[in-house]
Coordinates of C-alpha atoms in Angstrom, one line a residue:
M1 CA -6.6 30.7 -1.7
G2 CA -5.7 27.0 -1.4
L3 CA -5.4 23.8 -3.4
V4 CA -6.4 23.8 -7.0
T5 CA -7.1 20.5 -8.8
A6 CA -6.3 20.4 -12.5
H7 CA -6.7 17.5 -14.9
T8 CA -3.7 17.4 -17.3
R9 CA -2.8 15.2 -20.2
L10 CA 1.0 15.5 -20.1
K11 CA 3.1 12.7 -21.6
E12 CA 4.9 11.0 -18.8
P13 CA 8.6 10.1 -19.0
G14 CA 9.6 6.6 -19.8
A15 CA 8.0 4.0 -22.0
P16 CA 5.9 2.0 -21.8
S17 CA 3.5 3.9 -19.7
V18 CA 3.2 2.9 -16.0
P19 CA -0.3 2.4 -14.8
L20 CA -1.4 4.4 -11.8
F21 CA -2.8 1.2 -10.2
R22 CA -1.2 -2.1 -10.7
N23 CA -4.5 -3.9 -11.5
G24 CA -6.4 -0.9 -12.6
R25 CA -8.4 -0.7 -9.4
S26 CA -8.0 1.8 -6.5
P27 CA -6.9 0.5 -3.1
G28 CA -10.1 1.9 -1.7
R29 CA -11.8 -1.2 -2.9
L30 CA -10.2 -3.0 0.1
A31 CA -12.5 -1.2 2.5
P32 CA -15.0 -4.0 2.6
V33 CA -12.2 -6.5 3.3
I34 CA -11.1 -4.4 6.2
L35 CA -14.6 -4.2 7.5
A36 CA -14.8 -8.0 7.3
F37 CA -12.3 -8.2 10.1
A38 CA -14.8 -6.4 12.4
V39 CA -17.3 -9.2 12.2
P40 CA -15.7 -11.5 14.9
P41 CA -15.2 -8.8 17.5
A42 CA -18.6 -7.4 16.7
A43 CA -20.1 -10.8 17.4
V44 CA -18.3 -11.1 20.7
A45 CA -19.4 -7.5 21.7
V46 CA -23.0 -8.4 21.0
F47 CA -23.3 -11.9 22.3
D48 CA -20.7 -12.5 25.0
D49 CA -21.7 -12.3 28.7
R50 CA -18.4 -10.9 29.9
L51 CA -18.7 -7.1 30.1
G52 CA -15.0 -6.4 30.1
L53 CA -14.4 -8.5 27.0
R54 CA -17.4 -6.9 25.2
L55 CA -16.0 -3.4 26.0
V56 CA -12.6 -4.3 24.5
M57 CA -14.1 -6.0 21.4
A58 CA -16.4 -3.0 20.8
S59 CA -13.4 -0.7 20.8
L60 CA -11.8 -2.9 18.2
V61 CA -14.9 -2.7 16.0
I62 CA -14.6 1.1 16.1
V63 CA -10.9 1.0 15.2
I64 CA -11.5 -1.3 12.2
S65 CA -14.5 0.7 11.0
V66 CA -12.5 3.9 11.1
A67 CA -9.6 2.2 9.3
A68 CA -12.0 1.3 6.5
I69 CA -13.2 4.9 6.2
V70 CA -9.6 6.1 6.2
A71 CA -8.8 3.7 3.4
V72 CA -11.6 5.2 1.3
V73 CA -10.7 8.8 2.1
R74 CA -7.0 8.3 1.2
S75 CA -7.8 6.4 -2.0
R76 CA -9.9 9.2 -3.3
T77 CA -6.8 11.4 -3.3
M78 CA -5.3 9.2 -6.0
A79 CA -6.8 9.8 -9.5
A80 CA -5.4 9.5 -13.0
G81 CA -4.3 12.7 -14.6
V82 CA -4.9 14.9 -11.5
V83 CA -2.4 17.6 -10.5
R84 CA -3.0 19.5 -7.2
F85 CA -1.1 22.6 -6.5
H86 CA -1.2 25.4 -4.0
N87 CA -2.7 28.5 -5.7
S88 CA -1.2 31.1 -3.4
S89 CA 2.4 30.1 -3.7
H90 CA 4.9 31.9 -6.0
S91 CA 6.0 28.6 -7.4
L92 CA 4.5 25.4 -8.7
W93 CA 3.9 23.6 -5.4
L94 CA 2.4 20.1 -5.8
R95 CA 1.0 19.2 -2.4
P96 CA -1.5 16.7 -1.0
P97 CA -4.9 17.8 0.5
V98 CA -5.1 18.0 4.3
I99 CA -8.1 15.7 4.8
P100 CA -6.2 12.4 4.2
S101 CA -3.6 13.3 6.8
L102 CA -6.2 14.4 9.3
A103 CA -8.0 11.1 8.7
V104 CA -4.8 9.2 9.7
V105 CA -4.5 11.3 12.8
V106 CA -8.1 10.5 13.7
L107 CA -7.3 6.8 13.2
L108 CA -4.2 6.9 15.4
I109 CA -6.2 8.6 18.2
V110 CA -8.9 6.0 17.8
L111 CA -6.2 3.3 18.1
L112 CA -5.9 4.4 21.8
L113 CA -9.5 3.2 22.5
P114 CA -8.7 -0.5 23.1
A115 CA -6.0 0.5 25.6
V116 CA -8.5 2.8 27.4
A117 CA -11.1 -0.1 27.4
Q118 CA -8.5 -2.6 28.7
G119 CA -7.4 -0.2 31.3
A120 CA -11.0 0.2 32.5
V121 CA -11.4 -3.6 32.6
E122 CA -8.4 -3.9 34.9
L123 CA -9.2 -0.9 37.0
F124 CA -12.8 -2.0 37.7
G125 CA -12.2 -5.7 37.6
L126 CA -14.6 -6.4 34.8
D127 CA -15.0 -10.0 33.5
T128 CA -12.9 -10.7 30.4
M129 CA -11.1 -13.5 28.6
P130 CA -8.2 -15.0 30.6
S131 CA -5.8 -14.5 27.7
G132 CA -2.5 -12.6 27.7
L133 CA -3.0 -11.8 24.0
V134 CA -6.3 -10.0 24.7
R135 CA -4.7 -8.0 27.5
R136 CA -1.5 -7.1 25.6
V137 CA -2.8 -6.2 22.1
P138 CA -4.6 -3.0 23.2
Y139 CA -1.4 -1.7 24.7
V140 CA 0.6 -2.7 21.6
L141 CA -1.9 -0.7 19.4
A142 CA -1.6 2.3 21.8
A143 CA 2.2 2.2 21.6
F144 CA 2.1 2.0 17.8
S145 CA -0.3 5.0 17.8
L146 CA 1.8 7.1 20.0
V147 CA 5.0 6.4 18.1
S148 CA 3.3 7.1 14.8
L149 CA 1.9 10.5 16.1
V150 CA 5.4 11.5 17.2
V151 CA 6.8 10.6 13.8
M152 CA 4.1 12.6 12.1
L153 CA 4.9 15.6 14.3
W154 CA 8.6 15.2 13.5
R155 CA 7.8 15.2 9.8
L156 CA 6.1 18.6 10.1
R157 CA 9.5 20.2 9.9
L158 CA 9.4 19.6 6.1
A159 CA 6.9 21.1 3.7
P160 CA 4.5 18.6 2.1
G161 CA 4.7 17.6 -1.5
I162 CA 7.2 19.0 -4.0
E163 CA 7.7 22.7 -4.7
M164 CA 9.3 23.8 -8.0
T165 CA 10.9 27.3 -8.0
P166 CA 13.0 29.0 -10.7
T167 CA 16.1 28.0 -8.8
G168 CA 15.3 24.4 -7.7
I169 CA 13.0 22.0 -6.0
H170 CA 12.0 21.5 -2.3
G171 CA 10.2 18.8 -0.3
V172 CA 9.3 16.0 0.4
R173 CA 7.6 15.4 3.8
G174 CA 7.5 11.7 4.6
V175 CA 10.3 10.7 2.3
G176 CA 13.3 12.9 2.8
A177 CA 14.6 16.5 2.8
V178 CA 15.1 17.7 -0.8
H179 CA 16.6 21.1 -1.5
W180 CA 18.1 20.7 -4.9
R181 CA 19.1 23.1 -7.6
W182 CA 17.8 22.2 -11.0
D183 CA 21.3 21.1 -12.1
E184 CA 21.2 18.6 -9.2
V185 CA 18.0 16.9 -10.4
G186 CA 18.9 13.7 -12.1
D187 CA 16.6 11.0 -13.5
V188 CA 12.9 11.5 -13.1
T189 CA 10.9 8.4 -13.7
V190 CA 7.8 6.6 -12.5
E191 CA 8.0 3.3 -10.6
P192 CA 5.3 0.7 -10.9
G193 CA 3.7 -0.7 -7.8
R194 CA 0.3 -1.2 -6.2
V195 CA 0.1 2.5 -6.7
A196 CA 2.7 4.2 -9.0
R197 CA 5.4 6.2 -7.3
L198 CA 7.5 9.2 -8.5
A199 CA 11.2 8.2 -8.6
L200 CA 13.4 11.2 -8.1
A201 CA 17.2 10.8 -8.3
H202 CA 20.0 13.3 -7.4
A203 CA 22.3 14.0 -10.4
G204 CA 25.1 12.6 -8.4
G205 CA 23.3 9.2 -8.3
S206 CA 22.3 9.4 -4.6
P207 CA 19.9 9.8 -3.0
V208 CA 17.1 8.2 -5.0
L209 CA 13.6 8.9 -3.5
A210 CA 10.4 7.0 -4.2
V211 CA 7.5 9.4 -3.5
P212 CA 4.1 7.8 -3.2
A213 CA 1.0 9.4 -4.8
L214 CA -0.5 10.1 -1.3
L215 CA 2.5 12.3 -0.4
L216 CA 2.3 14.2 -3.7
G217 CA -1.5 14.6 -3.9
S218 CA -1.1 14.3 -7.7
D219 CA -0.7 11.6 -10.2
P220 CA 3.0 10.6 -10.0
R221 CA 3.1 10.3 -13.8
Q222 CA 2.0 13.9 -14.2
A223 CA 4.4 15.1 -11.5
A224 CA 7.2 13.4 -13.2
A225 CA 6.3 15.0 -16.5
L226 CA 6.3 18.5 -14.9
L227 CA 9.6 17.9 -13.1
Q228 CA 11.2 16.6 -16.3
F229 CA 9.9 19.6 -18.3
F230 CA 11.4 22.2 -16.0
R231 CA 14.6 20.3 -15.6
D232 CA 15.1 20.1 -19.3
N233 CA 13.9 23.6 -20.2
P234 CA 15.7 26.2 -18.1
E235 CA 14.5 29.1 -20.2
D236 CA 10.9 28.3 -19.0
R237 CA 11.7 28.2 -15.3
V238 CA 11.0 31.9 -14.8
V239 CA 7.3 31.2 -15.2
L240 CA 7.4 29.2 -12.0
A241 CA 7.6 32.4 -10.0
E242 CA 4.1 33.3 -11.4
G243 CA 2.4 30.4 -9.6
G244 CA 1.1 27.0 -10.4
A245 CA -1.6 28.0 -12.9
A246 CA 0.8 30.0 -15.1
A247 CA 3.4 27.2 -14.9
L248 CA 0.9 24.5 -16.0
R249 CA -0.4 26.8 -18.8
R250 CA 3.2 27.2 -20.0
V251 CA 3.9 23.5 -20.0
R252 CA 0.7 22.8 -22.0
E253 CA 1.6 25.5 -24.6
V254 CA 5.1 24.3 -25.1
T255 CA 4.3 20.6 -25.2
A256 CA 1.3 21.2 -27.6
L257 CA 3.8 22.6 -30.2
R258 CA 5.9 19.5 -30.2

């Protein structure tokens, strides 16, 4: 039992419709642009005579290459009309796949390589460029990596995605702790951006959370339609206890009659 990917055609809340991507193109297209930044350090790593500098530049090439791969992996999570839910839960639990998060962890670990390379340069006295920037940037990247890993570990205290139960909703790792009864769920809309985001407001007006597609694992427009349906139709919430497949089937049946 695990993630199930479904393609839905639910009418999203709000008009006019918000596009999933601002310009109709996935952010994954930026991968070649990211790779272009690897050209200068790659040239230094190949042609420069200073071994220490070549070592640091080679580590930067690895970092940039992994960043491009991660951009592609994460962008593939975002697709129009897709709903991903956990099939073994007794609820409708929209949650992202694990692979994109693991890819980020790999990138953060790889970010430590330049600091390791610079440390080796200093330890063994290898030839390098007499520049404070070249010496400091690897350690700045390492500090950023370690802080980011700590933040990711801290966020593990919350469940990923959004879980809808007969009594309320729960989530959202990476955005904020949500444990709201259905009568506490306020406006559910979709915000435009480079990638559309689910805008979820408390009935009291605050907080208002903007949940990116990557943290949902689903098209924010479809997630908004599902949340709005169960918020507005309390008589249908009992089906949420039967799992995601039954909940989606019920939404399709009811909306098809309208």
